[in-house]
mmCIF file of C-alpha atoms and ligand atoms in Angstrom:
data_model
loop_
_atom_site.group_PDB
_atom_site.id
_atom_site.type_symbol
_atom_site.label_atom_id
_atom_site.label_comp_id
_atom_site.label_asym_id
_atom_site.label_seq_id
_atom_site.Cartn_x
_atom_site.Cartn_y
_atom_site.Cartn_z
ATOM 1 C CA MET A 31 10.365 346.269 76.558
ATOM 2 C CA GLN A 32 11.227 342.568 75.953
ATOM 3 C CA PHE A 33 14.423 341.240 77.553
ATOM 4 C CA ARG A 34 15.662 340.226 74.088
ATOM 5 C CA THR A 35 15.640 343.786 72.706
ATOM 6 C CA MET A 36 17.435 345.325 75.708
ATOM 7 C CA THR A 37 21.096 346.249 75.868
ATOM 8 C CA ALA A 38 23.278 344.242 78.275
ATOM 9 C CA GLN A 39 23.155 347.092 80.760
ATOM 10 C CA GLN A 40 19.376 347.387 80.565
ATOM 11 C CA GLN A 41 19.055 343.634 81.139
ATOM 12 C CA GLN A 42 21.289 343.823 84.204
ATOM 13 C CA GLU A 43 19.337 346.805 85.545
ATOM 14 C CA ARG A 44 15.999 345.057 84.955
ATOM 15 C CA PHE A 45 17.258 341.940 86.763
ATOM 16 C CA GLU A 46 18.452 344.032 89.702
ATOM 17 C CA ALA A 47 15.130 345.874 89.822
ATOM 18 C CA ILE A 48 13.235 342.562 90.095
ATOM 19 C CA ILE A 49 15.458 341.463 92.981
ATOM 20 C CA GLU A 50 15.200 344.843 94.689
ATOM 21 C CA ALA A 51 11.375 344.862 94.402
ATOM 22 C CA GLU A 52 11.059 341.342 95.895
ATOM 23 C CA GLY A 53 9.769 340.106 92.523
ATOM 24 C CA LYS A 54 10.425 336.707 90.953
ATOM 25 C CA VAL A 55 12.946 335.965 88.249
ATOM 26 C CA GLU A 56 11.350 333.509 85.799
ATOM 27 C CA PRO A 57 13.129 330.994 83.528
ATOM 28 C CA LYS A 58 12.727 333.061 80.335
ATOM 29 C CA ASP A 59 13.970 336.277 81.993
ATOM 30 C CA TRP A 60 17.529 337.371 81.435
ATOM 31 C CA MET A 61 19.721 336.547 84.441
ATOM 32 C CA PRO A 62 23.467 336.785 85.141
ATOM 33 C CA GLU A 63 25.290 333.561 84.308
ATOM 34 C CA ALA A 64 26.620 333.302 87.885
ATOM 35 C CA TYR A 65 23.043 333.547 89.273
ATOM 36 C CA ARG A 66 21.957 330.724 86.956
ATOM 37 C CA LYS A 67 24.955 328.591 87.976
ATOM 38 C CA THR A 68 24.380 329.189 91.688
ATOM 39 C CA LEU A 69 20.756 328.142 91.357
ATOM 40 C CA ILE A 70 21.619 325.024 89.366
ATOM 41 C CA ARG A 71 24.183 324.103 92.044
ATOM 42 C CA GLN A 72 21.872 324.655 94.994
ATOM 43 C CA ILE A 73 18.647 323.273 93.498
ATOM 44 C CA SER A 74 20.305 320.145 92.089
ATOM 45 C CA GLN A 75 22.110 319.484 95.397
ATOM 46 C CA HIS A 76 18.794 319.937 97.124
ATOM 47 C CA ALA A 77 17.070 317.504 94.716
ATOM 48 C CA HIS A 78 19.835 314.920 95.233
ATOM 49 C CA SER A 79 19.431 315.317 99.015
ATOM 50 C CA GLU A 80 15.724 314.532 98.822
ATOM 51 C CA VAL A 81 16.349 311.436 96.704
ATOM 52 C CA VAL A 82 19.324 310.111 98.698
ATOM 53 C CA GLY A 83 17.382 311.045 101.848
ATOM 54 C CA MET A 84 14.888 308.285 101.013
ATOM 55 C CA LEU A 85 17.538 305.632 101.683
ATOM 56 C CA PRO A 86 18.143 305.853 105.469
ATOM 57 C CA GLU A 87 14.392 305.734 106.150
ATOM 58 C CA GLY A 88 13.736 303.167 103.420
ATOM 59 C CA ARG A 89 15.676 300.621 105.467
ATOM 60 C CA TRP A 90 12.870 300.659 108.054
ATOM 61 C CA ILE A 91 9.814 300.182 105.818
ATOM 62 C CA THR A 92 9.838 296.414 106.311
ATOM 63 C CA ARG A 93 10.600 296.731 110.022
ATOM 64 C CA ALA A 94 8.180 299.478 111.098
ATOM 65 C CA PRO A 95 6.632 298.336 114.398
ATOM 66 C CA SER A 96 2.973 298.548 113.283
ATOM 67 C CA LEU A 97 0.846 298.881 110.156
ATOM 68 C CA ARG A 98 0.036 302.505 111.079
ATOM 69 C CA ARG A 99 3.738 303.384 111.393
ATOM 70 C CA LYS A 100 4.496 301.610 108.132
ATOM 71 C CA VAL A 101 1.813 303.504 106.180
ATOM 72 C CA ALA A 102 2.992 306.869 107.534
ATOM 73 C CA LEU A 103 6.645 306.069 106.807
ATOM 74 C CA LEU A 104 5.869 304.904 103.266
ATOM 75 C CA ALA A 105 3.900 308.093 102.592
ATOM 76 C CA LYS A 106 6.727 310.243 103.944
ATOM 77 C CA ILE A 107 9.377 308.526 101.859
ATOM 78 C CA GLN A 108 7.238 308.866 98.724
ATOM 79 C CA ASP A 109 6.851 312.579 99.497
ATOM 80 C CA GLU A 110 10.650 312.942 99.604
ATOM 81 C CA GLY A 111 10.906 311.301 96.169
ATOM 82 C CA GLY A 112 8.272 313.768 94.926
ATOM 83 C CA HIS A 113 10.265 316.692 96.351
ATOM 84 C CA GLY A 114 13.297 315.485 94.415
ATOM 85 C CA LEU A 115 11.212 315.459 91.224
ATOM 86 C CA TYR A 116 9.810 318.990 91.679
ATOM 87 C CA LEU A 117 13.323 320.222 92.359
ATOM 88 C CA TYR A 118 14.877 318.487 89.329
ATOM 89 C CA SER A 119 12.099 320.088 87.250
ATOM 90 C CA ALA A 120 12.853 323.529 88.720
ATOM 91 C CA ALA A 121 16.557 323.080 87.903
ATOM 92 C CA GLU A 122 15.725 321.948 84.352
ATOM 93 C CA THR A 123 14.079 325.324 83.682
ATOM 94 C CA LEU A 124 17.587 326.800 84.036
ATOM 95 C CA GLY A 125 18.844 324.810 81.052
ATOM 96 C CA VAL A 126 20.468 321.797 82.708
ATOM 97 C CA SER A 127 19.314 318.289 81.787
ATOM 98 C CA ARG A 128 18.054 315.783 84.308
ATOM 99 C CA GLU A 129 20.374 313.144 82.817
ATOM 100 C CA ASP A 130 23.391 315.349 83.546
ATOM 101 C CA MET A 131 22.261 316.079 87.100
ATOM 102 C CA VAL A 132 21.608 312.408 87.845
ATOM 103 C CA SER A 133 24.888 311.409 86.257
ATOM 104 C CA ASP A 134 26.741 313.917 88.494
ATOM 105 C CA LEU A 135 25.100 312.329 91.523
ATOM 106 C CA LEU A 136 25.839 308.753 90.474
ATOM 107 C CA THR A 137 29.484 309.445 89.669
ATOM 108 C CA GLY A 138 30.015 311.139 93.028
ATOM 109 C CA LYS A 139 30.666 314.553 91.430
ATOM 110 C CA ALA A 140 27.613 316.248 92.942
ATOM 111 C CA LYS A 141 27.082 317.040 96.604
ATOM 112 C CA TYR A 142 24.022 316.148 98.650
ATOM 113 C CA SER A 143 23.259 316.894 102.284
ATOM 114 C CA SER A 144 25.838 315.522 104.736
ATOM 115 C CA ILE A 145 23.063 314.280 107.046
ATOM 116 C CA PHE A 146 22.109 311.365 104.812
ATOM 117 C CA ASN A 147 25.486 309.726 105.287
ATOM 118 C CA TYR A 148 24.630 308.642 108.830
ATOM 119 C CA PRO A 149 23.071 305.232 109.577
ATOM 120 C CA THR A 150 19.562 304.570 110.927
ATOM 121 C CA ILE A 151 20.337 301.730 113.302
ATOM 122 C CA THR A 152 17.210 301.641 115.502
ATOM 123 C CA TRP A 153 13.521 302.500 115.081
ATOM 124 C CA ALA A 154 14.100 305.585 117.244
ATOM 125 C CA ASP A 155 16.364 306.909 114.483
ATOM 126 C CA ILE A 156 13.295 307.153 112.251
ATOM 127 C CA GLY A 157 11.715 309.384 114.903
ATOM 128 C CA ALA A 158 14.906 311.438 115.151
ATOM 129 C CA VAL A 159 15.116 311.881 111.373
ATOM 130 C CA GLY A 160 11.558 313.238 111.258
ATOM 131 C CA TRP A 161 11.909 315.396 114.353
ATOM 132 C CA LEU A 162 15.418 316.765 113.813
ATOM 133 C CA VAL A 163 16.310 316.330 110.131
ATOM 134 C CA ASP A 164 12.925 317.370 108.740
ATOM 135 C CA GLY A 165 12.762 319.972 111.518
ATOM 136 C CA ALA A 166 16.084 321.469 110.360
ATOM 137 C CA ALA A 167 15.036 321.167 106.712
ATOM 138 C CA ILE A 168 11.858 323.185 107.408
ATOM 139 C CA VAL A 169 13.742 325.969 109.207
ATOM 140 C CA ASN A 170 16.004 326.256 106.146
ATOM 141 C CA GLN A 171 13.236 325.867 103.567
ATOM 142 C CA ILE A 172 10.752 328.368 104.989
ATOM 143 C CA MET A 173 13.141 331.112 103.902
ATOM 144 C CA LEU A 174 13.557 329.452 100.494
ATOM 145 C CA GLN A 175 9.825 329.907 99.830
ATOM 146 C CA LYS A 176 10.798 333.538 99.322
ATOM 147 C CA ALA A 177 13.750 332.769 97.021
ATOM 148 C CA SER A 178 13.997 335.165 94.094
ATOM 149 C CA PHE A 179 13.810 332.432 91.432
ATOM 150 C CA GLY A 180 10.121 331.686 90.744
ATOM 151 C CA PRO A 181 10.184 327.902 90.095
ATOM 152 C CA TYR A 182 12.346 327.246 93.187
ATOM 153 C CA SER A 183 10.213 329.439 95.415
ATOM 154 C CA ARG A 184 6.979 327.778 94.246
ATOM 155 C CA ALA A 185 8.399 324.262 94.679
ATOM 156 C CA MET A 186 9.433 325.181 98.235
ATOM 157 C CA ILE A 187 5.928 326.326 99.196
ATOM 158 C CA ARG A 188 4.517 322.889 98.421
ATOM 159 C CA ILE A 189 7.488 321.053 99.914
ATOM 160 C CA CYS A 190 7.259 322.952 103.216
ATOM 161 C CA LYS A 191 3.633 321.887 103.693
ATOM 162 C CA GLU A 192 4.639 318.244 103.364
ATOM 163 C CA GLU A 193 7.755 318.611 105.506
ATOM 164 C CA SER A 194 5.724 319.815 108.448
ATOM 165 C CA PHE A 195 3.731 316.557 108.423
ATOM 166 C CA HIS A 196 7.063 314.688 108.328
ATOM 167 C CA GLN A 197 8.368 316.581 111.322
ATOM 168 C CA ARG A 198 5.215 315.818 113.316
ATOM 169 C CA GLN A 199 5.246 312.104 112.507
ATOM 170 C CA GLY A 200 8.885 311.954 113.664
ATOM 171 C CA TYR A 201 8.191 313.878 116.836
ATOM 172 C CA GLU A 202 5.264 311.604 117.624
ATOM 173 C CA ILE A 203 7.466 308.495 117.250
ATOM 174 C CA ILE A 204 9.999 309.979 119.664
ATOM 175 C CA LEU A 205 7.248 311.134 122.045
ATOM 176 C CA LYS A 206 5.805 307.624 122.279
ATOM 177 C CA LEU A 207 9.255 306.157 122.931
ATOM 178 C CA ALA A 208 10.129 308.851 125.487
ATOM 179 C CA GLN A 209 6.899 308.099 127.363
ATOM 180 C CA GLY A 210 7.373 304.318 127.091
ATOM 181 C CA THR A 211 9.449 301.803 129.052
ATOM 182 C CA PRO A 212 12.922 302.798 130.332
ATOM 183 C CA GLU A 213 14.417 300.817 127.421
ATOM 184 C CA GLN A 214 12.288 302.744 124.902
ATOM 185 C CA LYS A 215 13.243 306.075 126.466
ATOM 186 C CA GLU A 216 16.870 305.004 126.278
ATOM 187 C CA LEU A 217 16.454 304.321 122.527
ATOM 188 C CA ALA A 218 15.027 307.835 122.052
ATOM 189 C CA GLN A 219 17.920 309.395 124.015
ATOM 190 C CA ASP A 220 20.491 307.385 122.073
ATOM 191 C CA ALA A 221 18.990 308.548 118.750
ATOM 192 C CA LEU A 222 19.056 312.178 119.926
ATOM 193 C CA ASN A 223 22.696 311.742 120.987
ATOM 194 C CA ARG A 224 23.689 310.529 117.541
ATOM 195 C CA TRP A 225 21.536 312.878 115.355
ATOM 196 C CA TRP A 226 21.867 316.191 117.219
ATOM 197 C CA TRP A 227 25.261 317.355 115.989
ATOM 198 C CA PRO A 228 24.881 316.125 112.379
ATOM 199 C CA SER A 229 21.517 317.972 112.279
ATOM 200 C CA LEU A 230 23.252 321.217 113.274
ATOM 201 C CA MET A 231 25.770 320.631 110.473
ATOM 202 C CA MET A 232 22.965 320.514 107.891
ATOM 203 C CA PHE A 233 22.876 324.333 107.880
ATOM 204 C CA GLY A 234 26.371 324.430 106.390
ATOM 205 C CA PRO A 235 29.608 326.030 107.590
ATOM 206 C CA ASN A 236 29.712 329.076 109.868
ATOM 207 C CA ASP A 237 28.961 332.348 108.099
ATOM 208 C CA ASP A 238 32.609 333.420 108.035
ATOM 209 C CA ALA A 239 33.526 330.115 106.317
ATOM 210 C CA SER A 240 30.598 330.033 103.866
ATOM 211 C CA PRO A 241 31.912 331.083 100.446
ATOM 212 C CA ASN A 242 28.502 331.258 98.727
ATOM 213 C CA SER A 243 26.382 333.011 101.343
ATOM 214 C CA ALA A 244 27.119 336.689 100.701
ATOM 215 C CA GLN A 245 26.321 336.557 96.987
ATOM 216 C CA SER A 246 23.327 334.225 97.446
ATOM 217 C CA MET A 247 21.904 336.609 100.027
ATOM 218 C CA ALA A 248 22.496 339.623 97.793
ATOM 219 C CA TRP A 249 20.538 337.810 95.060
ATOM 220 C CA LYS A 250 17.838 336.901 97.623
ATOM 221 C CA ILE A 251 18.187 333.188 96.935
ATOM 222 C CA LYS A 252 19.124 332.668 100.595
ATOM 223 C CA ARG A 253 17.366 335.095 102.910
ATOM 224 C CA ILE A 254 18.876 334.161 106.282
ATOM 225 C CA SER A 255 22.478 333.156 107.013
ATOM 226 C CA ASN A 256 23.620 329.607 107.904
ATOM 227 C CA ASP A 257 24.404 330.600 111.520
ATOM 228 C CA ASP A 258 21.138 332.466 112.050
ATOM 229 C CA LEU A 259 19.132 329.508 110.757
ATOM 230 C CA ARG A 260 21.111 327.107 112.961
ATOM 231 C CA GLN A 261 20.379 329.296 115.997
ATOM 232 C CA LYS A 262 16.685 329.413 115.121
ATOM 233 C CA PHE A 263 16.587 325.611 114.914
ATOM 234 C CA ILE A 264 18.341 325.191 118.266
ATOM 235 C CA ASP A 265 16.070 327.697 119.994
ATOM 236 C CA GLN A 266 12.942 325.958 118.791
ATOM 237 C CA THR A 267 14.178 322.387 119.373
ATOM 238 C CA VAL A 268 15.562 322.643 122.925
ATOM 239 C CA PRO A 269 12.096 323.211 124.475
ATOM 240 C CA GLN A 270 10.792 320.227 122.486
ATOM 241 C CA ALA A 271 13.572 318.032 123.935
ATOM 242 C CA ASN A 272 12.767 319.360 127.422
ATOM 243 C CA PHE A 273 9.111 318.445 126.941
ATOM 244 C CA LEU A 274 10.176 314.919 125.964
ATOM 245 C CA GLY A 275 12.386 314.655 129.078
ATOM 246 C CA LEU A 276 15.424 314.041 126.843
ATOM 247 C CA THR A 277 18.847 315.667 127.177
ATOM 248 C CA ILE A 278 20.529 317.483 124.308
ATOM 249 C CA PRO A 279 24.085 316.041 124.126
ATOM 250 C CA ASP A 280 25.826 319.388 124.576
ATOM 251 C CA PRO A 281 27.257 320.319 128.005
ATOM 252 C CA ASP A 282 27.727 323.914 126.824
ATOM 253 C CA LEU A 283 24.081 324.416 125.917
ATOM 254 C CA LYS A 284 22.758 327.262 128.037
ATOM 255 C CA TRP A 285 20.050 329.924 127.763
ATOM 256 C CA ASN A 286 21.573 333.358 127.250
ATOM 257 C CA GLU A 287 19.151 335.908 128.698
ATOM 258 C CA GLU A 288 20.910 338.824 127.028
ATOM 259 C CA ARG A 289 20.748 337.323 123.536
ATOM 260 C CA LYS A 290 17.382 335.641 124.226
ATOM 261 C CA ALA A 291 18.874 332.558 122.578
ATOM 262 C CA TYR A 292 20.762 329.402 123.530
ATOM 263 C CA ASP A 293 24.554 329.395 123.601
ATOM 264 C CA PHE A 294 25.874 326.080 122.367
ATOM 265 C CA GLY A 295 29.109 324.118 122.054
ATOM 266 C CA GLU A 296 31.623 323.894 119.236
ATOM 267 C CA ILE A 297 30.552 321.958 116.138
ATOM 268 C CA ASP A 298 33.075 319.390 114.909
ATOM 269 C CA TRP A 299 33.723 320.924 111.475
ATOM 270 C CA GLU A 300 36.406 318.369 110.734
ATOM 271 C CA GLU A 301 33.723 315.679 110.868
ATOM 272 C CA PHE A 302 31.450 317.769 108.613
ATOM 273 C CA PHE A 303 34.066 318.345 105.912
ATOM 274 C CA ASN A 304 35.104 314.712 106.085
ATOM 275 C CA VAL A 305 31.517 313.611 105.426
ATOM 276 C CA VAL A 306 31.114 316.162 102.607
ATOM 277 C CA LYS A 307 34.327 314.828 101.023
ATOM 278 C CA GLY A 308 32.805 311.339 100.854
ATOM 279 C CA ASN A 309 34.261 309.785 104.000
ATOM 280 C CA GLY A 310 31.218 309.654 106.260
ATOM 281 C CA PRO A 311 29.882 306.415 107.751
ATOM 282 C CA CYS A 312 27.505 305.664 104.822
ATOM 283 C CA ASN A 313 28.681 307.704 101.783
ATOM 284 C CA LYS A 314 29.806 304.642 99.829
ATOM 285 C CA GLU A 315 26.679 302.656 100.669
ATOM 286 C CA ARG A 316 24.403 305.540 99.639
ATOM 287 C CA LEU A 317 26.094 305.962 96.249
ATOM 288 C CA ARG A 318 26.083 302.226 95.629
ATOM 289 C CA ASP A 319 22.351 302.024 96.448
ATOM 290 C CA ARG A 320 21.519 304.944 94.128
ATOM 291 C CA GLN A 321 23.610 303.422 91.331
ATOM 292 C CA GLU A 322 21.816 300.083 91.766
ATOM 293 C CA ALA A 323 18.373 301.738 91.853
ATOM 294 C CA HIS A 324 19.207 303.676 88.692
ATOM 295 C CA ALA A 325 20.359 300.512 86.889
ATOM 296 C CA ASN A 326 17.221 298.650 88.022
ATOM 297 C CA GLY A 327 15.070 301.448 86.614
ATOM 298 C CA GLU A 328 16.601 301.228 83.141
ATOM 299 C CA TRP A 329 13.655 299.220 81.738
ATOM 300 C CA VAL A 330 11.181 301.820 83.045
ATOM 301 C CA ARG A 331 13.054 304.650 81.318
ATOM 302 C CA GLU A 332 13.256 302.580 78.121
ATOM 303 C CA ALA A 333 9.545 301.759 78.208
ATOM 304 C CA ALA A 334 8.593 305.396 78.908
ATOM 305 C CA SER A 335 10.698 306.755 76.044
ATOM 306 C CA ALA A 336 9.461 304.032 73.660
ATOM 307 C CA TYR A 337 5.871 304.958 74.586
ATOM 308 C CA ALA A 338 6.547 308.671 74.025
ATOM 309 C CA ALA A 339 8.187 307.924 70.643
ATOM 310 C CA LYS A 340 5.256 305.730 69.563
ATOM 311 C CA LYS A 341 2.768 308.396 70.601
ATOM 312 C CA ALA A 342 4.648 311.059 68.605
ATOM 313 C CA GLU A 343 4.783 308.694 65.590
ATOM 314 C CA ARG A 344 0.996 308.148 65.740
ATOM 315 C CA LYS A 345 0.358 311.880 66.071
ATOM 316 C CA GLU A 346 2.483 312.571 63.020
ATOM 317 C CA ALA A 347 0.712 309.874 60.979
ATOM 318 C CA ALA A 348 -2.775 311.148 61.935
HETATM 319 N N1 FAQ B 608 25.986 318.930 103.284
HETATM 320 O O1 FAQ B 608 28.818 328.446 101.060
HETATM 321 P P1 FAQ B 608 27.945 327.423 101.700
HETATM 322 C C1 FAQ B 608 15.946 317.436 103.585
HETATM 323 C C2 FAQ B 608 28.481 322.728 100.982
HETATM 324 S S1 FAQ B 608 16.642 318.329 102.344
HETATM 325 C C3 FAQ B 608 26.769 318.895 102.180
HETATM 326 O O2 FAQ B 608 27.286 327.799 102.987
HETATM 327 P P2 FAQ B 608 25.394 327.374 100.327
HETATM 328 C C4 FAQ B 608 14.586 316.850 103.382
HETATM 329 C C5 FAQ B 608 27.874 323.698 99.985
HETATM 330 O O3 FAQ B 608 27.129 323.007 99.006
HETATM 331 C C6 FAQ B 608 18.243 318.774 102.955
HETATM 332 N N2 FAQ B 608 27.354 319.991 101.664
HETATM 333 O O4 FAQ B 608 26.879 326.893 100.618
HETATM 334 C C7 FAQ B 608 14.566 315.453 103.824
HETATM 335 C C8 FAQ B 608 29.103 324.385 99.461
HETATM 336 O O5 FAQ B 608 29.742 323.568 98.493
HETATM 337 P P3 FAQ B 608 29.750 323.928 96.895
HETATM 338 C C9 FAQ B 608 18.960 319.524 101.954
HETATM 339 C C10 FAQ B 608 27.102 321.160 102.285
HETATM 340 O O6 FAQ B 608 24.900 326.617 99.161
HETATM 341 C C11 FAQ B 608 14.439 315.137 105.158
HETATM 342 C C12 FAQ B 608 30.025 324.415 100.652
HETATM 343 O O7 FAQ B 608 29.574 323.425 101.559
HETATM 344 N N3 FAQ B 608 18.518 320.903 101.951
HETATM 345 O O8 FAQ B 608 16.583 317.301 104.554
HETATM 346 C C13 FAQ B 608 26.274 321.267 103.398
HETATM 347 O O9 FAQ B 608 25.321 328.858 100.260
HETATM 348 C C14 FAQ B 608 14.419 313.810 105.562
HETATM 349 C C15 FAQ B 608 30.047 325.776 101.335
HETATM 350 O O10 FAQ B 608 28.780 326.081 101.946
HETATM 351 C C16 FAQ B 608 18.933 321.763 101.021
HETATM 352 O O11 FAQ B 608 19.677 321.418 100.132
HETATM 353 C C17 FAQ B 608 25.698 320.092 103.899
HETATM 354 N N4 FAQ B 608 24.910 320.079 104.983
HETATM 355 O O12 FAQ B 608 24.587 326.931 101.638
HETATM 356 C C18 FAQ B 608 14.683 314.443 102.882
HETATM 357 C C19 FAQ B 608 18.367 323.154 101.126
HETATM 358 N N5 FAQ B 608 26.229 322.562 103.774
HETATM 359 O O13 FAQ B 608 28.331 323.723 96.423
HETATM 360 C C20 FAQ B 608 14.647 313.111 103.293
HETATM 361 C C21 FAQ B 608 18.858 324.039 100.024
HETATM 362 C C22 FAQ B 608 27.007 323.239 102.935
HETATM 363 O O14 FAQ B 608 30.164 325.383 96.780
HETATM 364 C C23 FAQ B 608 14.522 312.790 104.643
HETATM 365 N N6 FAQ B 608 20.258 324.398 100.174
HETATM 366 N N7 FAQ B 608 27.544 322.398 102.039
HETATM 367 O O15 FAQ B 608 30.696 322.957 96.295
HETATM 368 C C24 FAQ B 608 20.677 325.414 100.934
HETATM 369 O O16 FAQ B 608 19.912 326.103 101.616
HETATM 370 C C25 FAQ B 608 22.151 325.725 100.896
HETATM 371 O O17 FAQ B 608 22.696 325.135 99.744
HETATM 372 C C26 FAQ B 608 22.936 325.249 102.176
HETATM 373 C C27 FAQ B 608 24.419 325.565 101.961
HETATM 374 C C28 FAQ B 608 22.449 326.008 103.388
HETATM 375 C C29 FAQ B 608 22.766 323.743 102.393
#
């Protein structure tokens, strides 16, 4: 039976059956309005994060220490732009326009990941972003490959492949610094000190303070809770820091044999919410840079739409 000819109850039951059977909900399928809204919120925030996330690393393209580093960094940043585009496309299939999403970002209405409001002040920060920020992003996004909404899940499969290259290039930058002169090792340690806690915040508030988690997990959009993902990230990253000979800036970090996981210190949630509200170290700069980039791209959008209109005109005349 087609979705269109079903009663409201049959549509709801069919939707629930897809979720229950680990199937994929596709754009033309009936879905509850709240499911659609949740996806638009999460996917558009995710797209904005990828696009704003190009800015902290972009600062270092002209200052990368070698041609090899510059090529890898350029490729990574272009990948992030591509991720933003796949994600905007996935959100568009839910009936929201790209213009509206971009406008929400540029006017400061839309959220994007807190992590991109921190500055990249040394070359080691580029290593830390790849190692920790992409590392955290992968831990979160592996579960999203199994999200119940088809276009999001498929976008995440491709994105995860690229993110793992990003994580490795970051780790390799940090590795070289950690094995270098004492000054270089100090740069690596300083970057870890500044990026560790904000990276843990990327996973969002604790489960008991996460208003969206329960419903998103019931709909199988999110498959693992914020706290469980954060723990997974910590458990996999501590041995990497040990291998580098660097110290995680958390005096309470300790292996818990019973839990087979690391205990860790209190996250500064006041700092997190402050950054999310727009008061982080770089929020204003990031918005200003996106607004400027959008204004500078006006001629490209004009040219592209003029070309599309001309093409349609010719097709009609033929
Ligand atoms: N920053 O109820 P929850 C990357 C908000 S991509 C800002 O737990 P939810 C690649 C949240 O939106 C990184 N806001 O929410 C890259 C909600 O507010 P709302 C981005 C945050 O959605 C690397 C409120 O707090 N990744 O790094 C943050 O169930 C390098 C309550 O939270 C994604 O977007 C935060 N960190 O769970 C690019 C992954 N955390 O909307 C360039 C997809 C929470 O109700 C360079 N998203 N909030 O007003 C997700 O998995 C989820 O949306 C969470 C949040 C886990 C982020």
